[in-house]
Amino acid sequence: MAEEIIVVQGTGTLKGEVRVSGAKNSALKLIAAALLGQGRCVLHNVPQISDIDVMSNVLRRLGATVERQDHTLVVDTAAVDSYETPYELVSKMRASISVLGPLIGRFGRAHVAMPGGCQIGARKIDMHLLGLEKLGVHFDVKHGDLVAVAENGLHGAYITLDFPSVGATENLLMASVVAEGETTIDNAAREPEIVDLCNMLNEMGANVVGGGSSTITVQGVPLNTMHPCEHTTVGDRIEAGTFLAGGALTGGPLTVKGIDPSFLRMAIVKLESLGCQVDTAADSITVSRTEPLRATDIQTLPHPGFPTDLQAQFMLLTSLAQGNSVITENVFENRFMFAAELMRMGADITIDDHHALVCGVSALQGAPVSSTDLRAGAALVLAGIVAEGETVVRGLEHIDRGYENYVGKLAALGASLERKTIG
Ligand code: UD1
């Protein structure tokens, strides 16, 4: 069967300027939020990636029309008449669960297939459900579907999350904006994508205060006062961090544009500890390095801590640093599969539960490797750019989920790589 691969030559070159796309993790939820507008939402700066295609299909299945013009997505939810999202779509992308909150908000009910297991841990949805129950939703599981009903409508509540879950915060936001009365989400996630969602909901007529802090307060408004809006997605901090890791590996200088540097404060701190120079402007970040990479310890945490979605890219950096680094993964279980692939390229890594001891080596060797998830895939291509010889990366469907034109952008930065179909 034909398969696509990326063949990378280890030239060690990556420098210049690159513009990041809109944030995948924001755009996916903004599309779901459009369900509450009951009309034609215009979303700008939407990345051209396969996860967005899946979310567009989820909305189409509900009865919406979704049209793309370049990086603008027009989502018309006026004719949505279904509240069912089947397993065939949810199993393709866990983020499909983001329609749960807005569907309950719009119809008082939803049938959404339970997301299955995932390669990066159990990824439960208990916090989504517990919070929604506080808002008046009753859940049953029937034949693998989550059947949600708010028999007496949604009402405001004080919800304290066990952990600042991004997805739970978003689902609770999208339901509570149309609940009767006041909702407080305590220990809320503080990611920039949450702020983007709060901003869009307010542009649609909601009354949300505190997005980006640990306590979000929502004054519910009637559903019929919510309206569509035109909104521009924030830049993708993870794509930006991935290119910055690339610039740190080669020495750059490499500038990422279209990103607010405040989204990446902890990643910038870690680049500096690794021995890089980082300069920021209003909408861009530049990394360069003249000294050898230095070992540094990293632990992933909810924002504003170090993002789990940059863990693989920074593990790659530490694998070539002088000295030993400890990387601790606190957000997801089983998120060290990347280490095994990197070890095939000569990295020296020992995993102990959610800690990785990375002993820096002087060089990596090109090898055939496979993406185990989206971020690991992106990091393996970067590894190939600095490895000795040729690297062949498989499993491109992972990279295509979240990186728009990854090969093209890296080639424009001077990397020597090509995407090929084999078999
Ligand atoms: C989102 C991002 C993902 C990122 C993650 C953490 C999207 C589409 N994905 O995922 O790229 O890595 O945030 O920044 O936006 N958990 C529970 N019960 C719940 C909810 C979560 O136990 O009800 C656990 C998860 O298993 C995980 C941790 O909490 O271990 C974090 O999950 P969460 O913040 O919800 O991440 P996602 O929204 O799934």
Short mmCIF file of C-alpha atoms and ligand atoms in Angstrom, two decimals:
data_model
loop_
_atom_site.label_atom_id
_atom_site.label_comp_id
_atom_site.label_asym_id
_atom_site.label_seq_id
_atom_site.Cartn_x
_atom_site.Cartn_y
_atom_site.Cartn_z
CA MET A 1 0.00 0.00 0.00
CA ALA A 2 1.28 3.51 -0.82
CA GLU A 3 2.68 5.40 2.12
CA GLU A 4 3.97 8.91 2.54
CA ILE A 5 7.33 9.54 4.19
CA ILE A 6 9.59 12.50 4.87
CA VAL A 7 13.23 12.06 3.90
CA VAL A 8 15.52 14.47 5.77
CA GLN A 9 19.20 15.14 5.14
CA GLY A 10 21.16 16.10 8.23
CA THR A 11 22.53 19.40 7.00
CA GLY A 12 22.19 21.18 10.34
CA THR A 13 20.63 24.21 8.65
CA LEU A 14 17.52 25.99 9.86
CA LYS A 15 17.48 29.76 9.88
CA GLY A 16 15.46 32.72 8.71
CA GLU A 17 11.85 33.70 9.33
CA VAL A 18 8.71 31.62 9.52
CA ARG A 19 5.10 32.67 10.15
CA VAL A 20 3.07 30.39 12.39
CA SER A 21 -0.50 29.39 11.60
CA GLY A 22 -3.50 29.93 13.84
CA ALA A 23 -3.61 27.71 16.93
CA LYS A 24 -5.06 24.26 16.27
CA ASN A 25 -6.20 23.90 19.88
CA SER A 26 -8.01 27.21 19.71
CA ALA A 27 -9.60 26.92 16.27
CA LEU A 28 -11.08 23.50 17.07
CA LYS A 29 -13.02 24.93 20.02
CA LEU A 30 -13.98 28.14 18.21
CA ILE A 31 -15.64 26.00 15.54
CA ALA A 32 -17.59 24.15 18.27
CA ALA A 33 -18.55 27.47 19.90
CA ALA A 34 -20.12 28.60 16.61
CA LEU A 35 -22.98 26.19 17.46
CA LEU A 36 -24.14 28.71 20.06
CA GLY A 37 -24.35 31.56 17.52
CA GLN A 38 -27.08 29.91 15.40
CA GLY A 39 -25.96 31.69 12.24
CA ARG A 40 -22.90 32.49 10.12
CA CYS A 41 -19.64 32.76 12.09
CA VAL A 42 -16.54 33.86 10.21
CA LEU A 43 -13.30 32.52 11.67
CA HIS A 44 -9.98 33.85 10.41
CA ASN A 45 -6.45 32.44 10.78
CA VAL A 46 -7.70 28.85 10.86
CA PRO A 47 -4.86 26.41 10.10
CA GLN A 48 -5.13 24.06 7.11
CA ILE A 49 -4.62 20.79 8.98
CA SER A 50 -6.51 17.52 9.13
CA ASP A 51 -7.88 18.00 12.68
CA ILE A 52 -9.76 21.08 11.44
CA ASP A 53 -11.21 18.96 8.61
CA VAL A 54 -12.45 16.43 11.18
CA MET A 55 -14.06 19.15 13.32
CA SER A 56 -15.64 20.66 10.18
CA ASN A 57 -17.14 17.24 9.43
CA VAL A 58 -18.46 16.96 13.00
CA LEU A 59 -20.29 20.26 12.49
CA ARG A 60 -21.54 19.22 9.03
CA ARG A 61 -22.93 16.01 10.51
CA LEU A 62 -24.92 18.15 12.96
CA GLY A 63 -26.42 20.09 10.03
CA ALA A 64 -24.05 23.06 9.71
CA THR A 65 -22.42 24.25 6.52
CA VAL A 66 -18.69 24.81 6.76
CA GLU A 67 -16.79 26.46 3.94
CA ARG A 68 -13.12 27.28 3.75
CA GLN A 69 -11.62 30.17 1.82
CA ASP A 70 -7.87 29.98 2.34
CA HIS A 71 -7.42 30.49 6.11
CA THR A 72 -10.96 31.70 6.74
CA LEU A 73 -13.65 29.26 7.75
CA VAL A 74 -17.30 30.24 7.41
CA VAL A 75 -19.37 28.13 9.79
CA ASP A 76 -23.12 28.53 9.41
CA THR A 77 -24.95 26.76 12.23
CA ALA A 78 -28.44 28.17 11.52
CA ALA A 79 -29.74 24.84 10.17
CA VAL A 80 -28.21 22.59 12.83
CA ASP A 81 -30.97 20.22 13.89
CA SER A 82 -29.05 17.24 15.27
CA TYR A 83 -27.32 16.81 18.60
CA GLU A 84 -25.62 13.50 17.76
CA THR A 85 -21.91 12.99 17.13
CA PRO A 86 -21.14 9.39 16.16
CA TYR A 87 -18.14 7.24 17.13
CA GLU A 88 -16.71 7.23 13.61
CA LEU A 89 -15.94 10.96 14.05
CA VAL A 90 -15.10 11.06 17.77
CA SER A 91 -12.71 8.13 17.34
CA LYS A 92 -10.80 10.12 14.70
CA MET A 93 -10.21 13.01 17.06
CA ARG A 94 -10.73 13.24 20.79
CA ALA A 95 -11.32 17.01 20.59
CA SER A 96 -14.72 16.21 18.97
CA ILE A 97 -15.89 15.99 22.61
CA SER A 98 -15.79 19.82 22.57
CA VAL A 99 -19.23 19.88 20.94
CA LEU A 100 -20.73 18.39 24.11
CA GLY A 101 -20.96 21.72 26.00
CA PRO A 102 -22.34 23.82 23.13
CA LEU A 103 -24.84 21.11 22.07
CA ILE A 104 -26.21 20.93 25.62
CA GLY A 105 -26.28 24.73 25.64
CA ARG A 106 -28.24 24.85 22.39
CA PHE A 107 -30.56 21.83 22.65
CA GLY A 108 -30.53 20.94 26.35
CA ARG A 109 -29.29 17.54 25.24
CA ALA A 110 -26.51 15.77 23.35
CA HIS A 111 -25.54 12.27 22.19
CA VAL A 112 -21.78 12.17 21.80
CA ALA A 113 -19.80 8.95 21.43
CA MET A 114 -17.41 8.36 24.32
CA PRO A 115 -13.86 9.04 23.19
CA GLY A 116 -11.81 5.85 23.30
CA GLY A 117 -8.32 5.37 24.71
CA CYS A 118 -5.55 7.45 23.32
CA GLN A 119 -1.88 6.90 22.68
CA ILE A 120 -0.92 9.49 25.27
CA GLY A 121 -2.65 8.04 28.28
CA ALA A 122 -6.12 7.34 29.53
CA ARG A 123 -7.36 10.93 28.91
CA LYS A 124 -10.54 10.64 30.89
CA ILE A 125 -13.49 13.05 30.68
CA ASP A 126 -14.71 12.71 34.27
CA MET A 127 -14.13 16.40 35.03
CA HIS A 128 -16.19 17.44 31.99
CA LEU A 129 -19.07 15.28 33.23
CA LEU A 130 -18.90 16.21 36.92
CA GLY A 131 -18.91 19.91 36.06
CA LEU A 132 -21.77 19.60 33.59
CA GLU A 133 -23.78 17.64 36.18
CA LYS A 134 -23.43 20.62 38.51
CA LEU A 135 -24.99 22.74 35.75
CA GLY A 136 -28.02 20.42 35.73
CA VAL A 137 -27.07 17.79 33.13
CA HIS A 138 -27.89 14.11 33.65
CA PHE A 139 -25.67 11.54 31.88
CA ASP A 140 -26.26 7.95 30.79
CA VAL A 141 -24.01 5.77 28.70
CA LYS A 142 -25.92 3.80 26.05
CA HIS A 143 -24.15 1.57 23.52
CA GLY A 144 -20.93 3.58 23.88
CA ASP A 145 -22.69 6.93 23.52
CA LEU A 146 -22.85 9.54 26.20
CA VAL A 147 -26.49 10.61 26.44
CA ALA A 148 -26.75 14.01 28.10
CA VAL A 149 -30.03 15.67 29.11
CA ALA A 150 -30.65 18.88 31.02
CA GLU A 151 -34.27 18.10 31.85
CA ASN A 152 -34.93 21.36 33.69
CA GLY A 153 -32.54 23.53 31.68
CA LEU A 154 -29.03 24.61 32.66
CA HIS A 155 -28.45 26.56 35.85
CA GLY A 156 -25.34 28.32 37.14
CA ALA A 157 -23.12 26.59 39.71
CA TYR A 158 -19.80 26.88 41.54
CA ILE A 159 -17.48 24.30 40.01
CA THR A 160 -14.03 23.48 41.34
CA LEU A 161 -11.97 21.38 38.95
CA ASP A 162 -9.63 18.71 40.38
CA PHE A 163 -7.04 19.72 37.82
CA PRO A 164 -7.02 22.67 35.38
CA SER A 165 -8.16 20.57 32.42
CA VAL A 166 -8.24 22.48 29.14
CA GLY A 167 -11.06 20.44 27.61
CA ALA A 168 -13.21 20.45 30.77
CA THR A 169 -12.83 24.22 31.20
CA GLU A 170 -13.89 24.72 27.58
CA ASN A 171 -16.92 22.44 27.72
CA LEU A 172 -18.07 24.06 30.95
CA LEU A 173 -17.64 27.52 29.46
CA MET A 174 -19.63 26.67 26.36
CA ALA A 175 -22.53 25.27 28.38
CA SER A 176 -22.55 27.84 31.18
CA VAL A 177 -22.71 30.90 28.93
CA VAL A 178 -26.38 30.07 28.30
CA ALA A 179 -27.20 28.68 31.78
CA GLU A 180 -29.54 30.58 34.04
CA GLY A 181 -27.60 32.60 36.62
CA GLU A 182 -23.94 32.74 37.56
CA THR A 183 -21.31 30.03 37.09
CA THR A 184 -17.85 30.07 38.59
CA ILE A 185 -15.16 27.75 37.25
CA ASP A 186 -12.47 27.50 39.90
CA ASN A 187 -9.02 25.98 39.17
CA ALA A 188 -9.80 26.70 35.51
CA ALA A 189 -7.21 26.10 32.80
CA ARG A 190 -5.32 29.31 31.90
CA GLU A 191 -4.04 28.48 28.42
CA PRO A 192 -4.08 31.29 25.81
CA GLU A 193 -6.56 29.17 23.84
CA ILE A 194 -9.01 29.47 26.76
CA VAL A 195 -8.70 33.26 26.56
CA ASP A 196 -9.34 33.09 22.82
CA LEU A 197 -12.51 31.06 23.42
CA CYS A 198 -13.71 33.45 26.16
CA ASN A 199 -13.15 36.38 23.80
CA MET A 200 -15.15 34.75 21.02
CA LEU A 201 -18.00 33.81 23.37
CA ASN A 202 -18.15 37.44 24.57
CA GLU A 203 -18.17 38.64 20.94
CA MET A 204 -21.20 36.34 20.47
CA GLY A 205 -23.07 38.01 23.33
CA ALA A 206 -21.90 35.98 26.35
CA ASN A 207 -20.77 37.52 29.62
CA VAL A 208 -17.52 35.82 30.67
CA VAL A 209 -14.98 37.43 32.99
CA GLY A 210 -11.60 36.11 34.15
CA GLY A 211 -10.50 34.03 31.12
CA GLY A 212 -6.76 33.38 31.51
CA SER A 213 -6.99 33.34 35.32
CA SER A 214 -7.79 30.41 37.61
CA THR A 215 -11.28 31.70 38.34
CA ILE A 216 -13.66 32.31 35.47
CA THR A 217 -17.08 33.81 36.16
CA VAL A 218 -19.93 33.51 33.69
CA GLN A 219 -23.24 35.38 33.89
CA GLY A 220 -25.59 33.26 31.82
CA VAL A 221 -27.55 34.92 28.99
CA PRO A 222 -30.60 33.56 27.11
CA LEU A 223 -29.60 31.38 24.12
CA ASN A 224 -31.63 33.57 21.75
CA THR A 225 -29.45 36.57 22.60
CA MET A 226 -26.30 34.77 21.42
CA HIS A 227 -25.37 35.65 17.84
CA PRO A 228 -22.68 34.78 15.29
CA CYS A 229 -19.44 36.78 15.13
CA GLU A 230 -16.27 37.32 13.14
CA HIS A 231 -13.15 36.27 15.03
CA THR A 232 -9.43 35.80 14.38
CA THR A 233 -7.72 32.75 15.94
CA VAL A 234 -4.61 33.42 18.02
CA GLY A 235 -1.23 32.19 16.75
CA ASP A 236 -0.15 28.62 17.49
CA ARG A 237 2.29 28.71 20.41
CA ILE A 238 3.15 25.03 20.01
CA GLU A 239 3.99 25.41 16.33
CA ALA A 240 6.05 28.49 17.31
CA GLY A 241 7.81 26.54 20.08
CA THR A 242 8.56 23.70 17.66
CA PHE A 243 10.32 26.03 15.20
CA LEU A 244 12.16 27.73 18.08
CA ALA A 245 13.40 24.31 19.21
CA GLY A 246 14.62 23.80 15.65
CA GLY A 247 16.46 27.15 15.70
CA ALA A 248 17.97 26.27 19.08
CA LEU A 249 19.20 22.95 17.68
CA THR A 250 20.95 24.45 14.66
CA GLY A 251 21.92 27.80 16.21
CA GLY A 252 19.61 29.80 13.93
CA PRO A 253 19.09 32.69 14.03
CA LEU A 254 15.46 31.77 13.52
CA THR A 255 12.49 34.11 13.93
CA VAL A 256 8.91 32.98 14.38
CA LYS A 257 6.27 35.54 13.50
CA GLY A 258 2.56 35.73 14.26
CA ILE A 259 2.96 34.76 17.91
CA ASP A 260 2.54 36.68 21.17
CA PRO A 261 5.77 35.96 23.13
CA SER A 262 3.86 36.02 26.43
CA PHE A 263 2.28 32.69 25.36
CA LEU A 264 5.70 31.01 25.56
CA ARG A 265 7.34 32.51 28.66
CA MET A 266 8.37 29.21 30.22
CA ALA A 267 9.62 27.77 26.93
CA ILE A 268 11.74 30.93 26.48
CA VAL A 269 13.18 30.49 30.01
CA LYS A 270 14.14 26.92 29.09
CA LEU A 271 15.71 27.97 25.77
CA GLU A 272 17.85 30.41 27.73
CA SER A 273 18.85 27.73 30.28
CA LEU A 274 19.84 25.53 27.34
CA GLY A 275 22.30 28.23 26.29
CA CYS A 276 20.28 30.10 23.65
CA GLN A 277 19.79 33.80 23.17
CA VAL A 278 16.12 34.75 22.80
CA ASP A 279 14.84 38.15 21.63
CA THR A 280 11.19 39.06 21.58
CA ALA A 281 9.11 41.73 19.82
CA ALA A 282 5.35 42.37 19.93
CA ASP A 283 4.49 39.61 17.48
CA SER A 284 7.69 37.59 17.07
CA ILE A 285 10.42 35.62 18.84
CA THR A 286 14.01 35.10 17.63
CA VAL A 287 16.31 32.35 18.87
CA SER A 288 20.02 31.99 18.22
CA ARG A 289 22.89 30.08 19.81
CA THR A 290 26.66 30.26 19.58
CA GLU A 291 27.59 28.15 22.66
CA PRO A 292 27.09 24.38 23.02
CA LEU A 293 23.68 23.31 24.38
CA ARG A 294 23.66 22.98 28.19
CA ALA A 295 21.64 20.40 30.14
CA THR A 296 18.53 21.64 31.90
CA ASP A 297 15.66 20.06 33.83
CA ILE A 298 12.12 20.50 32.54
CA GLN A 299 8.78 19.58 34.05
CA THR A 300 5.54 19.87 32.12
CA LEU A 301 2.68 21.62 33.86
CA PRO A 302 -0.58 23.32 32.93
CA HIS A 303 -0.10 26.85 31.52
CA PRO A 304 1.80 29.02 32.41
CA GLY A 305 4.07 26.03 33.18
CA PHE A 306 6.08 24.30 30.47
CA PRO A 307 3.66 22.84 27.86
CA THR A 308 3.45 19.08 27.51
CA ASP A 309 3.01 19.66 23.77
CA LEU A 310 6.64 20.89 23.60
CA GLN A 311 8.08 18.10 25.71
CA ALA A 312 9.33 15.95 22.82
CA GLN A 313 10.91 18.89 20.98
CA PHE A 314 12.79 19.94 24.13
CA MET A 315 13.77 16.36 24.98
CA LEU A 316 15.49 16.40 21.60
CA LEU A 317 17.38 19.56 22.63
CA THR A 318 18.50 18.04 25.94
CA SER A 319 19.60 14.86 24.14
CA LEU A 320 22.32 16.92 22.44
CA ALA A 321 23.20 19.08 25.47
CA GLN A 322 26.35 18.81 27.57
CA GLY A 323 25.41 17.01 30.79
CA ASN A 324 22.35 15.24 32.17
CA SER A 325 18.80 16.57 32.16
CA VAL A 326 15.70 15.27 33.90
CA ILE A 327 12.39 15.70 32.09
CA THR A 328 9.27 15.16 34.16
CA GLU A 329 5.90 14.70 32.47
CA ASN A 330 3.12 15.76 34.83
CA VAL A 331 0.22 16.27 32.44
CA PHE A 332 -0.13 13.01 30.50
CA GLU A 333 0.83 9.45 31.31
CA ASN A 334 2.60 7.45 28.57
CA ARG A 335 3.97 10.51 26.82
CA PHE A 336 7.54 9.29 26.46
CA MET A 337 7.08 7.08 23.38
CA PHE A 338 9.16 9.61 21.49
CA ALA A 339 12.20 8.69 23.60
CA ALA A 340 12.30 5.19 22.12
CA GLU A 341 12.46 6.59 18.58
CA LEU A 342 15.10 9.14 19.54
CA MET A 343 17.18 6.39 21.12
CA ARG A 344 17.18 4.67 17.71
CA MET A 345 19.00 7.78 16.51
CA GLY A 346 21.63 7.46 19.27
CA ALA A 347 20.12 9.43 22.18
CA ASP A 348 20.85 8.18 25.70
CA ILE A 349 17.57 8.27 27.65
CA THR A 350 16.33 6.25 30.62
CA ILE A 351 12.66 6.35 31.49
CA ASP A 352 11.46 5.81 35.03
CA ASP A 353 7.69 6.24 35.29
CA HIS A 354 7.00 9.90 34.48
CA HIS A 355 10.68 10.95 34.61
CA ALA A 356 13.20 10.73 31.78
CA LEU A 357 16.91 10.97 32.46
CA VAL A 358 18.51 12.35 29.32
CA CYS A 359 22.33 12.06 29.14
CA GLY A 360 23.54 14.38 26.41
CA VAL A 361 25.38 12.82 23.44
CA SER A 362 27.62 14.66 20.98
CA ALA A 363 25.64 13.69 17.87
CA LEU A 364 22.58 11.82 16.60
CA GLN A 365 22.60 9.47 13.62
CA GLY A 366 20.02 9.45 10.87
CA ALA A 367 17.70 6.41 11.00
CA PRO A 368 14.28 5.22 9.88
CA VAL A 369 11.83 6.38 12.59
CA SER A 370 8.07 6.56 13.15
CA SER A 371 5.90 9.33 14.55
CA THR A 372 4.08 8.07 17.61
CA ASP A 373 2.01 11.21 17.98
CA LEU A 374 1.72 14.68 16.54
CA ARG A 375 4.47 16.40 18.53
CA ALA A 376 6.82 13.41 18.44
CA GLY A 377 6.50 13.40 14.66
CA ALA A 378 7.43 17.06 14.39
CA ALA A 379 10.40 16.52 16.73
CA LEU A 380 11.68 13.54 14.73
CA VAL A 381 11.87 15.68 11.59
CA LEU A 382 13.88 18.27 13.57
CA ALA A 383 16.13 15.47 14.84
CA GLY A 384 16.74 14.45 11.23
CA ILE A 385 17.86 17.99 10.35
CA VAL A 386 20.72 17.85 12.89
CA ALA A 387 21.53 14.11 12.70
CA GLU A 388 24.42 12.66 10.71
CA GLY A 389 23.18 11.29 7.38
CA GLU A 390 19.63 10.59 6.27
CA THR A 391 16.51 10.15 8.38
CA VAL A 392 13.25 8.72 7.09
CA VAL A 393 10.17 9.69 9.11
CA ARG A 394 6.99 7.61 8.83
CA GLY A 395 3.54 8.12 10.36
CA LEU A 396 2.93 11.48 8.68
CA GLU A 397 -0.79 11.38 9.43
CA HIS A 398 0.17 12.47 12.96
CA ILE A 399 2.14 15.49 11.75
CA ASP A 400 -0.64 16.45 9.30
CA ARG A 401 -3.11 16.65 12.19
CA GLY A 402 -1.47 19.76 13.58
CA TYR A 403 1.25 21.27 11.37
CA GLU A 404 0.29 23.14 8.23
CA ASN A 405 2.84 22.69 5.43
CA TYR A 406 5.53 21.55 7.90
CA VAL A 407 7.90 20.34 5.20
CA GLY A 408 7.43 23.51 3.11
CA LYS A 409 8.06 25.80 6.09
CA LEU A 410 11.20 23.88 7.12
CA ALA A 411 12.49 23.87 3.52
CA ALA A 412 11.99 27.66 3.37
CA LEU A 413 14.22 27.84 6.48
CA GLY A 414 16.99 26.03 4.60
CA ALA A 415 16.38 22.42 5.66
CA SER A 416 16.99 19.73 3.08
CA LEU A 417 13.97 17.44 3.14
CA GLU A 418 11.23 16.11 0.93
CA ARG A 419 7.91 14.39 1.25
CA LYS A 420 7.59 11.28 -0.91
CA THR A 421 5.09 8.57 -1.64
CA ILE A 422 6.50 5.03 -1.56
CA GLY A 423 5.13 1.52 -2.03
C1 UD1 B 1 -5.59 19.82 25.43
C2 UD1 B 1 -4.87 19.93 24.12
C3 UD1 B 1 -3.59 19.09 24.15
C4 UD1 B 1 -2.74 19.48 25.33
C5 UD1 B 1 -3.55 19.42 26.61
C6 UD1 B 1 -2.77 19.91 27.83
C7 UD1 B 1 -6.65 20.26 22.53
C8 UD1 B 1 -7.40 19.72 21.38
N1 UD1 B 1 -5.73 19.46 23.06
O1 UD1 B 1 -6.00 18.46 25.59
O2 UD1 B 1 -2.87 19.34 22.93
O3 UD1 B 1 -1.65 18.57 25.43
O4 UD1 B 1 -4.73 20.23 26.49
O5 UD1 B 1 -2.28 21.18 27.61
O6 UD1 B 1 -6.84 21.38 22.95
N2 UD1 B 1 -8.11 14.63 32.57
C9 UD1 B 1 -8.85 13.84 33.41
N3 UD1 B 1 -10.21 14.01 33.42
C10 UD1 B 1 -10.83 14.94 32.65
C11 UD1 B 1 -10.07 15.75 31.79
C12 UD1 B 1 -8.70 15.58 31.76
O7 UD1 B 1 -8.32 12.99 34.13
O8 UD1 B 1 -12.06 15.04 32.71
C13 UD1 B 1 -6.64 14.47 32.54
C14 UD1 B 1 -6.16 13.96 31.18
O9 UD1 B 1 -6.21 12.56 31.13
C15 UD1 B 1 -4.75 14.49 31.16
C16 UD1 B 1 -4.84 15.82 31.92
O10 UD1 B 1 -6.03 15.74 32.68
O11 UD1 B 1 -3.89 13.64 31.85
C17 UD1 B 1 -4.88 17.05 31.03
O12 UD1 B 1 -5.97 16.98 30.16
P1 UD1 B 1 -6.64 18.27 29.50
O13 UD1 B 1 -6.02 19.51 30.03
O14 UD1 B 1 -8.11 18.10 29.60
O15 UD1 B 1 -6.17 18.12 27.99
P2 UD1 B 1 -7.08 18.07 26.69
O16 UD1 B 1 -8.13 19.12 26.74
O17 UD1 B 1 -7.48 16.68 26.40
#
